[in-house]
Backbone as JSON, one array per atom type, in Angstrom:
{
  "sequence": "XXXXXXXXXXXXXXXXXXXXXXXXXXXXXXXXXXXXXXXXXXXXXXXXXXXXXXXXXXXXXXXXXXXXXXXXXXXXXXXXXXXXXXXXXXXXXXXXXXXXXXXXXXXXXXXXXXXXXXXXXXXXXXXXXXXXXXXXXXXXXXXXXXXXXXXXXXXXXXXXXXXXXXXXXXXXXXXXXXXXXXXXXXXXXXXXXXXXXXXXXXXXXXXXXXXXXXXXXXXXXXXXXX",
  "N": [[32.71, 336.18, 104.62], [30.85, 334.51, 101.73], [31.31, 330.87, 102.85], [30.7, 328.88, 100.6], [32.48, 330.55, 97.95], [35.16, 330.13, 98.29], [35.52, 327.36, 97.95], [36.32, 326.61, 95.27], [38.88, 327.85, 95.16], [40.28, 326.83, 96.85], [40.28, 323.87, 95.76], [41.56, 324.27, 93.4], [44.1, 324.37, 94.62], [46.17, 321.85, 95.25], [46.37, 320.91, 92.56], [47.9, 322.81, 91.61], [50.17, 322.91, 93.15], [51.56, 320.0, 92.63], [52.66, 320.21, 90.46], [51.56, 320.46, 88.07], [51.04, 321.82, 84.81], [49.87, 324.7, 83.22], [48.64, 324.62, 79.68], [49.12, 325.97, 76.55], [47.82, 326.85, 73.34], [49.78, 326.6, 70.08], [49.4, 326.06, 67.69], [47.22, 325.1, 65.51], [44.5, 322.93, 63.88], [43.9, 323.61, 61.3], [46.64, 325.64, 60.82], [48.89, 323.28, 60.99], [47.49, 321.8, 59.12], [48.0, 323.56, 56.72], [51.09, 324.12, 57.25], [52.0, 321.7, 56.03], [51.07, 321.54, 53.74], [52.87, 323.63, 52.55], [55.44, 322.72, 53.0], [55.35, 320.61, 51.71], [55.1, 321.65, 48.89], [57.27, 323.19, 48.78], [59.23, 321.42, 48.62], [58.94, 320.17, 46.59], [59.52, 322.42, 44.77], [62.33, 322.71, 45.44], [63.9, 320.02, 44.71], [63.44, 320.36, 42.39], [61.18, 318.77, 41.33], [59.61, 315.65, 42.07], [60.58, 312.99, 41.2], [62.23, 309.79, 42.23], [61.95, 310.41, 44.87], [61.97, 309.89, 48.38], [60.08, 309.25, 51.37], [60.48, 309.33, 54.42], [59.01, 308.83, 57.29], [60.05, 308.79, 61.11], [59.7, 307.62, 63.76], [57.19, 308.28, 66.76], [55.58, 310.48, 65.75], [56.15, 311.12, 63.33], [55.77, 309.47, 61.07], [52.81, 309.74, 60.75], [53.14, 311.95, 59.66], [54.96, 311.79, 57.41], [52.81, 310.15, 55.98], [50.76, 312.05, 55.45], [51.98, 314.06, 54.36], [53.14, 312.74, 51.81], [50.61, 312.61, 50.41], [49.84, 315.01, 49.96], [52.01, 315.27, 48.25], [51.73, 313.99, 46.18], [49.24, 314.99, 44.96], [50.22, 317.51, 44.21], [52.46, 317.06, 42.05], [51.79, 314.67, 39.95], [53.72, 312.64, 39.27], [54.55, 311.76, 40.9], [55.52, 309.17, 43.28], [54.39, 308.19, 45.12], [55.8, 307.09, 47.36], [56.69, 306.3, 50.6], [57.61, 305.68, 53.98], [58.85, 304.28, 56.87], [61.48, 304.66, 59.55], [63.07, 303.36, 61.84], [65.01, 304.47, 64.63], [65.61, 303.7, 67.05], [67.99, 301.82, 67.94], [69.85, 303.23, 67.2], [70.23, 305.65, 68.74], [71.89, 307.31, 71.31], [71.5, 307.41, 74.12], [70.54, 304.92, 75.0], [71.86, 304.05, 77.28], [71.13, 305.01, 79.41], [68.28, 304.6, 79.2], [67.37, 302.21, 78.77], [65.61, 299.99, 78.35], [64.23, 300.71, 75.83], [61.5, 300.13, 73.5], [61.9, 298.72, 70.78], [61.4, 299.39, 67.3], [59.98, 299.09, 64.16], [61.49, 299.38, 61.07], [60.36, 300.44, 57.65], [60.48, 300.19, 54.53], [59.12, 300.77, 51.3], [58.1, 298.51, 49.29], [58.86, 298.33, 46.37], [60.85, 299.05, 46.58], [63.04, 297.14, 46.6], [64.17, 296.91, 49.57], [66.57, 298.89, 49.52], [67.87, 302.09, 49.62], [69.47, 303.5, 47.63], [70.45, 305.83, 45.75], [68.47, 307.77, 45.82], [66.46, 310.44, 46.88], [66.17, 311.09, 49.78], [63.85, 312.17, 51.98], [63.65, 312.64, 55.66], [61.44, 312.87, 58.24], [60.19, 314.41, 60.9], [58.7, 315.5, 64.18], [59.09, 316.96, 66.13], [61.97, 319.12, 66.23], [64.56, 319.32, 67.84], [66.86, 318.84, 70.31], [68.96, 317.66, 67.65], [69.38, 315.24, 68.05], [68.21, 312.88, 67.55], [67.86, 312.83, 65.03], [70.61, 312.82, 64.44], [70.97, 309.78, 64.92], [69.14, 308.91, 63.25], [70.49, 309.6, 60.58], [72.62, 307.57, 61.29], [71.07, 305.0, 60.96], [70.2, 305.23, 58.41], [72.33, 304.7, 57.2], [73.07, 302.03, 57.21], [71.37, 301.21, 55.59], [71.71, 301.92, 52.48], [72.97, 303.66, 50.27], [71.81, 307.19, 50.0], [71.23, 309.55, 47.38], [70.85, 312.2, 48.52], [69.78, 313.69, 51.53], [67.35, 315.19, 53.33], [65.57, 316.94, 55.41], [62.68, 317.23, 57.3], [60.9, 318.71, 59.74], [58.11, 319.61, 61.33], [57.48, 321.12, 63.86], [60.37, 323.56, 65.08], [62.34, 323.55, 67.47], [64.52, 324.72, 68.57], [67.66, 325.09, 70.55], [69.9, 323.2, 69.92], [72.15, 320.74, 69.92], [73.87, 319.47, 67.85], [75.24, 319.8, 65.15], [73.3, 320.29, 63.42], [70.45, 321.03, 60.83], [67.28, 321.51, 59.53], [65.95, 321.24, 57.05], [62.95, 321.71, 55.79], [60.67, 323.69, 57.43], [57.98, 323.62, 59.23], [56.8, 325.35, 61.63], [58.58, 327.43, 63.29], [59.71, 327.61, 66.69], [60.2, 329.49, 69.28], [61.69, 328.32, 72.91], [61.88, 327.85, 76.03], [64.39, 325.52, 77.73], [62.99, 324.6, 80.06], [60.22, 324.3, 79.13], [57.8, 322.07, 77.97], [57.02, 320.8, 74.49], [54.56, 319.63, 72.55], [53.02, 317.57, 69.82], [50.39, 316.46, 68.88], [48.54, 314.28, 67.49], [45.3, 313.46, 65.06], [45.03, 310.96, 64.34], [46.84, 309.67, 66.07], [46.99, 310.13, 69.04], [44.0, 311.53, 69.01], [41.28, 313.5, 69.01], [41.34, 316.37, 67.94], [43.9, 317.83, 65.76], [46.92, 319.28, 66.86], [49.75, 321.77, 68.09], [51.03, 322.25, 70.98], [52.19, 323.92, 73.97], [53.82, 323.42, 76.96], [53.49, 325.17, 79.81], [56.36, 326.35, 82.37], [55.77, 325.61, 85.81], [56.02, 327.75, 88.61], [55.64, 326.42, 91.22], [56.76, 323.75, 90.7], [59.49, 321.55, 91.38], [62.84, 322.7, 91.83], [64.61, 320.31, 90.87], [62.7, 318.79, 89.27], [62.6, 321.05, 86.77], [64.98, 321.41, 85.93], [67.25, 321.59, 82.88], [68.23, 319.17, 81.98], [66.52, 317.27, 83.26], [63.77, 317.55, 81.82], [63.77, 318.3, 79.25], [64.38, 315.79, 78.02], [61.97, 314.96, 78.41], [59.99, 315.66, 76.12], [58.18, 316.08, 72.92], [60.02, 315.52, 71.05], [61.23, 313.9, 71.83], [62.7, 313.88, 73.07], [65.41, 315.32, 73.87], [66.83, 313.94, 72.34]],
  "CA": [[32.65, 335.7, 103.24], [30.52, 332.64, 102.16], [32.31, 329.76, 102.49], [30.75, 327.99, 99.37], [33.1, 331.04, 97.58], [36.08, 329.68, 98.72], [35.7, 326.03, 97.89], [37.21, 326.87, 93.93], [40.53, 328.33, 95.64], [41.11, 325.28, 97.79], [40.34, 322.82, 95.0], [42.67, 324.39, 92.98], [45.58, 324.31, 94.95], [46.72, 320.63, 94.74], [46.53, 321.03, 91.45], [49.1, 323.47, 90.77], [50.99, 322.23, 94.06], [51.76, 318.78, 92.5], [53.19, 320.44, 89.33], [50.42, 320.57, 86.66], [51.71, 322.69, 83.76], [48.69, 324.9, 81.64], [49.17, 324.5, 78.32], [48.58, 327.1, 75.39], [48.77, 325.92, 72.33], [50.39, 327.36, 68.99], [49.14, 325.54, 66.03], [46.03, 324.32, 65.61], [44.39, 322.25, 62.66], [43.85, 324.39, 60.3], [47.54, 325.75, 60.83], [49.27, 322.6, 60.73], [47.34, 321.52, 57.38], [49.29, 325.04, 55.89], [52.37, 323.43, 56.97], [52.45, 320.73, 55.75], [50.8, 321.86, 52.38], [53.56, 324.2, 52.48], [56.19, 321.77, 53.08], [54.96, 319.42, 50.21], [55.72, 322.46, 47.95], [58.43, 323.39, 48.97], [60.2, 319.85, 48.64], [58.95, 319.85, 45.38], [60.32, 323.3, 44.3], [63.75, 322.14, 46.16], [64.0, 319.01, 43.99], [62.82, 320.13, 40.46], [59.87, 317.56, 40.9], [59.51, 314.74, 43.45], [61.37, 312.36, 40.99], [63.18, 309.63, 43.52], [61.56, 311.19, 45.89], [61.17, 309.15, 49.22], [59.9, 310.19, 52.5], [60.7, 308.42, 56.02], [59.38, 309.02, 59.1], [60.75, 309.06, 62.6], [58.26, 307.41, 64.82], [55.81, 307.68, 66.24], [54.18, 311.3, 64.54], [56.54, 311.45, 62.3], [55.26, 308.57, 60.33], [51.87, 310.22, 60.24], [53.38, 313.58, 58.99], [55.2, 311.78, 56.56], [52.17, 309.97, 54.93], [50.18, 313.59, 54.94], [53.17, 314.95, 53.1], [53.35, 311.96, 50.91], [49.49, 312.73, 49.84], [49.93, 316.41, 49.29], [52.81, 315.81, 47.49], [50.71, 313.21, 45.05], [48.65, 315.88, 44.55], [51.0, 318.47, 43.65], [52.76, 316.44, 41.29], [50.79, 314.11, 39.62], [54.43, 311.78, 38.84], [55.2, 311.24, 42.47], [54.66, 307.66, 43.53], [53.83, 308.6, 47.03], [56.21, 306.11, 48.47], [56.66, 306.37, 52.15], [58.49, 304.66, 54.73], [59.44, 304.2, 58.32], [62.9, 304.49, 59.81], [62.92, 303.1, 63.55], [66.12, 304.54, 65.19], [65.91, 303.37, 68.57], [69.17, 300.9, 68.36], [71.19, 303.84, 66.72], [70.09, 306.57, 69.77], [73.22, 307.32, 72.17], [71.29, 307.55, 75.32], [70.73, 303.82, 75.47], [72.91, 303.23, 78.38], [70.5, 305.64, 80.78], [67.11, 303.97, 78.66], [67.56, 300.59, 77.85], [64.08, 299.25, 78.12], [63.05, 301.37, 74.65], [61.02, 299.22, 72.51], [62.49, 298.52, 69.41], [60.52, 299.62, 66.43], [60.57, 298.51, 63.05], [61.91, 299.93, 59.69], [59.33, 299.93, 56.8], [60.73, 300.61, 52.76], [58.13, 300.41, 50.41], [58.59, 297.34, 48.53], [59.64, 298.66, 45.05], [62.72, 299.49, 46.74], [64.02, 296.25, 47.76], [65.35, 297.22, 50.74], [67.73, 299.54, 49.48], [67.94, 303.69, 48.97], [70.17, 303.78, 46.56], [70.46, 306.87, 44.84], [66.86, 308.18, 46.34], [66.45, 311.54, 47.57], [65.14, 310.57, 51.41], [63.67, 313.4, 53.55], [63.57, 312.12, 57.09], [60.44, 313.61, 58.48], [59.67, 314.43, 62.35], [57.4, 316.15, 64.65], [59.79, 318.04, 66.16], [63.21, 319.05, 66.09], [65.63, 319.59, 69.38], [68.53, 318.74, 70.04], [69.68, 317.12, 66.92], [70.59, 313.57, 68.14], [67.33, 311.75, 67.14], [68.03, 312.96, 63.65], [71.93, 311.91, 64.36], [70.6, 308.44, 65.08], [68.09, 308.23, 61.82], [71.38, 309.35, 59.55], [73.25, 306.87, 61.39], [70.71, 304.19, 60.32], [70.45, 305.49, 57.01], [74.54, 304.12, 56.45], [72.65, 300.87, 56.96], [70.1, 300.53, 54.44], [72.1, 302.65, 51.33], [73.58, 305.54, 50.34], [70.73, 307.73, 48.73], [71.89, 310.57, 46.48], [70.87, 313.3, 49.45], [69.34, 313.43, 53.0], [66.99, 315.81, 53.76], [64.88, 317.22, 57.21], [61.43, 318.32, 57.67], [60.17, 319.1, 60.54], [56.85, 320.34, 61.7], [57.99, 322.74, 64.88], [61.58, 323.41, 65.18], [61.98, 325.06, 68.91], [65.7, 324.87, 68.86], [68.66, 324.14, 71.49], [70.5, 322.32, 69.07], [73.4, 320.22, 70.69], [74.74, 318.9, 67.5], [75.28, 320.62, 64.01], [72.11, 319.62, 62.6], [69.59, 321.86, 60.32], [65.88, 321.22, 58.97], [65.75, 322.08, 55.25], [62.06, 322.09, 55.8], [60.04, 323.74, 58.86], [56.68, 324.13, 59.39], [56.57, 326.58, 62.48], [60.12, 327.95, 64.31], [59.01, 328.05, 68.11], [61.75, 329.79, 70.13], [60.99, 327.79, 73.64], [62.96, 327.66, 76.98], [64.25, 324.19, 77.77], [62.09, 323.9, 80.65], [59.22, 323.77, 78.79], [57.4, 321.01, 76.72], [56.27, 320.98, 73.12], [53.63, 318.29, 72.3], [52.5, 317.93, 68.87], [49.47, 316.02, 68.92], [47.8, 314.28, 66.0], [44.36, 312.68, 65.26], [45.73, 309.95, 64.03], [47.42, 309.1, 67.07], [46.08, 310.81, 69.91], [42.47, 311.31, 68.96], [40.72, 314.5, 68.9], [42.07, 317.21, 67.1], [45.55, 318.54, 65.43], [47.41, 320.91, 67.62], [50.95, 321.86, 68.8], [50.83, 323.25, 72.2], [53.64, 323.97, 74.75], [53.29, 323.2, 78.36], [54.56, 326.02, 80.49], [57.0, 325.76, 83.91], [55.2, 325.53, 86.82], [56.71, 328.11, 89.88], [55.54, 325.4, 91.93], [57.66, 322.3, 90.58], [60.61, 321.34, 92.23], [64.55, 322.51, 91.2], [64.72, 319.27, 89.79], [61.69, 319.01, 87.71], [62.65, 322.19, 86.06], [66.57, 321.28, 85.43], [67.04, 321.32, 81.67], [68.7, 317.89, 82.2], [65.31, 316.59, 83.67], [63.14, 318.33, 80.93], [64.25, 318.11, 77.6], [63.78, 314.73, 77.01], [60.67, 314.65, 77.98], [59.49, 316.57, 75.09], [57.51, 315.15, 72.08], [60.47, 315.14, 70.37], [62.12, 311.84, 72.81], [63.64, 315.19, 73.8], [67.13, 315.52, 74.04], [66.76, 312.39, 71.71]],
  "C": [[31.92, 334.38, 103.22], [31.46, 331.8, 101.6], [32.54, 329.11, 101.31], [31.87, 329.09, 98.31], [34.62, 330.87, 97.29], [36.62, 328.04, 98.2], [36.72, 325.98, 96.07], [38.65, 327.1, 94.09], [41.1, 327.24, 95.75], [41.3, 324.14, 96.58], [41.06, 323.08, 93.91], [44.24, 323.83, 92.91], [46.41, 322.85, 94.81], [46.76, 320.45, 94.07], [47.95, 321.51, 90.98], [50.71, 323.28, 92.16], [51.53, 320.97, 93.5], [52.7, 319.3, 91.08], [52.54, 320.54, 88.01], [50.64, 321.52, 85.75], [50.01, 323.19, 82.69], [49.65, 324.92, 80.3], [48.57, 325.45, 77.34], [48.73, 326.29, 74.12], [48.75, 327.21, 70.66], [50.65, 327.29, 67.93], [48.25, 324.78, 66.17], [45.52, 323.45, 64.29], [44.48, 322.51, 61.57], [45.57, 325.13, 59.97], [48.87, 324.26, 60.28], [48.95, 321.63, 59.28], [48.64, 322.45, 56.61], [50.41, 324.49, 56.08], [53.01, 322.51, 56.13], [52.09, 320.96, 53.74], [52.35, 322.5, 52.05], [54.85, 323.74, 52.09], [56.51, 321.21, 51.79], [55.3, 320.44, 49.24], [56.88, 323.04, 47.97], [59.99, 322.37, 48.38], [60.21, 319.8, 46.86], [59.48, 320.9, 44.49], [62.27, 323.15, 44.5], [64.37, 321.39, 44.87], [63.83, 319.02, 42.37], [61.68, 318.93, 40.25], [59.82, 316.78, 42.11], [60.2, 312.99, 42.52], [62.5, 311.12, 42.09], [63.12, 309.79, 44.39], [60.96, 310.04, 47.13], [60.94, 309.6, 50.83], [60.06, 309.31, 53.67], [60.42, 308.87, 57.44], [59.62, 308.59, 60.32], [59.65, 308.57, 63.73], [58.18, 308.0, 66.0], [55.11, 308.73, 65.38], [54.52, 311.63, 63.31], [56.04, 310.64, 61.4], [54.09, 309.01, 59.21], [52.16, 311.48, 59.41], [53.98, 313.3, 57.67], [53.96, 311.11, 55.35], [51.24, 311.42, 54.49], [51.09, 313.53, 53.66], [53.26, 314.17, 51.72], [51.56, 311.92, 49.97], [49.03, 313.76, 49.2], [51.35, 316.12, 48.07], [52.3, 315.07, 46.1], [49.72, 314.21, 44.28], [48.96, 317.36, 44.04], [51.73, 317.79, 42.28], [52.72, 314.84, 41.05], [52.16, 312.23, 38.84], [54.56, 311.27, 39.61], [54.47, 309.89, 42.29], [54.23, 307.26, 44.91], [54.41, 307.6, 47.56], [56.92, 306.68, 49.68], [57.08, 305.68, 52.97], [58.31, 305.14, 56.59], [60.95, 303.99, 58.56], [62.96, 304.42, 61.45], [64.62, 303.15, 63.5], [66.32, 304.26, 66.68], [67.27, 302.7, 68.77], [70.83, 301.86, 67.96], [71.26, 305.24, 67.37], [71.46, 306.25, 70.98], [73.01, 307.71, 73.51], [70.54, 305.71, 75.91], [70.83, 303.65, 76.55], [71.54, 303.52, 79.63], [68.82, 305.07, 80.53], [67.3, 302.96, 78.28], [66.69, 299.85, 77.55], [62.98, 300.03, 76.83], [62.98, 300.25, 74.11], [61.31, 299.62, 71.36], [61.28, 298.65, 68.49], [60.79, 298.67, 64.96], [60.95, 299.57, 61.67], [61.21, 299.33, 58.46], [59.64, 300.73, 55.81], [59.42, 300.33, 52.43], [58.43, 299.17, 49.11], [59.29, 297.03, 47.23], [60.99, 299.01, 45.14], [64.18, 298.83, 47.01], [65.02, 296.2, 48.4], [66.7, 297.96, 50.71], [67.34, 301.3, 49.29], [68.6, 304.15, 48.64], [69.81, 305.11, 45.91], [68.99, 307.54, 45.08], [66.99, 309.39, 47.03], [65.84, 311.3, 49.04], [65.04, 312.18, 52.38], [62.88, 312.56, 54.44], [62.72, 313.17, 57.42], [59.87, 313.39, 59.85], [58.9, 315.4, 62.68], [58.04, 317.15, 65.42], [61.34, 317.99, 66.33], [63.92, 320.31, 67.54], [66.86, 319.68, 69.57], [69.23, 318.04, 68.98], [70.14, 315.71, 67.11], [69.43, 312.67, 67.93], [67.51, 311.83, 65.18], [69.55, 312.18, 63.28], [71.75, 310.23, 64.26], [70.21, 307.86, 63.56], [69.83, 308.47, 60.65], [72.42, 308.34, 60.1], [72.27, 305.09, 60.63], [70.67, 304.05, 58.84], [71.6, 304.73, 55.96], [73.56, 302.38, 56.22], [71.67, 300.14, 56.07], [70.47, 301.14, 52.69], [73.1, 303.71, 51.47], [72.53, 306.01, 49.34], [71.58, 309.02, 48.37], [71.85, 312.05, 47.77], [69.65, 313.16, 49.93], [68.83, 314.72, 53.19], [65.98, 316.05, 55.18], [63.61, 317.98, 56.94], [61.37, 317.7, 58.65], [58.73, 319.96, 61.32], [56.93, 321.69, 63.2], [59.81, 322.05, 64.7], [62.17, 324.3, 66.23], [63.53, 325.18, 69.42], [66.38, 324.3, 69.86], [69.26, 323.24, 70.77], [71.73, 321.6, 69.89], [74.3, 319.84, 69.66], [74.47, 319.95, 66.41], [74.03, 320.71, 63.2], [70.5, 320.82, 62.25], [68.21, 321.46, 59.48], [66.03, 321.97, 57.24], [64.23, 322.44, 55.27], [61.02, 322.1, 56.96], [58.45, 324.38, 58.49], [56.29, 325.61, 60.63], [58.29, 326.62, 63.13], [59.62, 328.68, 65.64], [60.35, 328.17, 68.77], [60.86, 329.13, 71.32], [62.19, 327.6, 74.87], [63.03, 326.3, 76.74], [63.53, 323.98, 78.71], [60.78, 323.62, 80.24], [59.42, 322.44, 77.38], [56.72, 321.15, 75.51], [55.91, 319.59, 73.05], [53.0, 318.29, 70.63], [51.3, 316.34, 68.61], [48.2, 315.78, 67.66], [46.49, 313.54, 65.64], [44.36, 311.13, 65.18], [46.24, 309.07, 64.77], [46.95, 308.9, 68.56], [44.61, 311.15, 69.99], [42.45, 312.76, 69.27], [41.38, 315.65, 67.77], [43.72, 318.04, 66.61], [45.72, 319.5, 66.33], [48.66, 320.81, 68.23], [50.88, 322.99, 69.93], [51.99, 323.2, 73.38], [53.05, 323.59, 76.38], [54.33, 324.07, 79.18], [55.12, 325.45, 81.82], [56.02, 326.31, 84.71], [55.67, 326.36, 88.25], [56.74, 327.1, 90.84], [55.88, 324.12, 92.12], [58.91, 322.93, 91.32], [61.9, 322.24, 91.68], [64.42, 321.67, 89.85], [64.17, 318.9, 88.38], [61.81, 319.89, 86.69], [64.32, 322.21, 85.16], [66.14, 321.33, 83.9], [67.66, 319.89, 81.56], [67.1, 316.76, 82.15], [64.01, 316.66, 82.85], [62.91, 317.78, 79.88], [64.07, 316.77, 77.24], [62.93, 314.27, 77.46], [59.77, 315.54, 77.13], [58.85, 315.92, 73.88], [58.75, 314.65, 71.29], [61.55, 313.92, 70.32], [63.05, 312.74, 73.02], [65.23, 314.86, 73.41], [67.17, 313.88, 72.97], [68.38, 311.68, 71.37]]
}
């Protein structure tokens, strides 16, 4: 055989020896627009209007997903006041003890609100939804800035494993997904190049360990096991 034939095999192998995961992916730009269009109507059929209507996201893509949503929904109904927010839950996450060096984010109302969400419809808006305890966190901050009239969930994938009681009122895609794999949802905005949610499969070639669902899950876009 000629050798030069051979040289593709070999240069392979340390590749998928070290653990390198291909990735497929399962929403692309054009898909994830539809969502979110989708979404934005939805919220607004939900609600009887967008009245009160304030949106918060979950950093870091949630942010971006919530101003989308907050631009489609301007454009669906022409009352909305497209206000938009941030809700940094890092200090109200219950894995602390084993992460302690997370950087603290900040929490950003829109100024007409001074600092309160009183009586405000708030959908909390992430990139994806897991185990339920990054969402536990954001309604634990929530106690701290109001009581709004009702708390709602979008999410853009929702790939399950739930650990706590916790349900999305509004999903963009429902990805059934082992826990050893990763979901990435990747936005231009953030990441650079183009929209796309893509999974990263297990590797035969990672360790035990690497593969535990322990070891896994929160590394997932969604601060995993959050």
């Amino acid at each position: 055989m000629n050798p030069g034939t051979r040289m593709p095999e070999s240069s392979e192998t340390p590749s998928n020896a070290s653990g390198a995961a291909a990735e497929r992916t399962v929403l692309g730009e054009a898909d994830i627009a539809r969502a979110l269009t989708r979404i934005a109507h939805e919220i607004v059929e939900r609600n009887k209007g967008a009245a009160d209507l304030l949106l918060l996201g979950i950093p870091t893509r949630g942010v971006q997903l919530a101003r989308r949503l907050a631009e489609r929904l301007a454009q669906i109904e022409p009352t909305f006041s497209g206000e938009h927010g941030t809700l940094d839950v890092t200090m109200y996450r219950d894995d602390l003890r084993r992460q302690p060096t997370r950087a603290v984010g900040q929490t950003v109302l829109p100024g007409s609100l001074d600092g309160t969400i009183d009586d405000k419809v708030v959908v909390l808006v992430d990139d994806v939804l897991f185990s339920g305890r990054t969402i536990r966190a954001a309604l634990d901050a929530l106690n701290d800035l109001g009581r709004p009239r009702v708390v709602q969930l979008a999410a853009l994938v929702d790939r399950g494993h739930r650990e706590l009681p916790i349900r999305a009122d509004y999903v963009g895609k429902n990805l059934p997904t082992s826990r050893s794999e990763r979901v990435r949802v990747r936005l231009a905005d953030v990441d650079g190049g183009a929209d796309a949610v893509v999974i990263s499969e297990a590797t035969p070639a990672a360790s035990p360990a690497s593969t535990s669902p322990a070891s896994t899950a929160p590394s997932s876009t969604e601060r995993g096991a959050r």
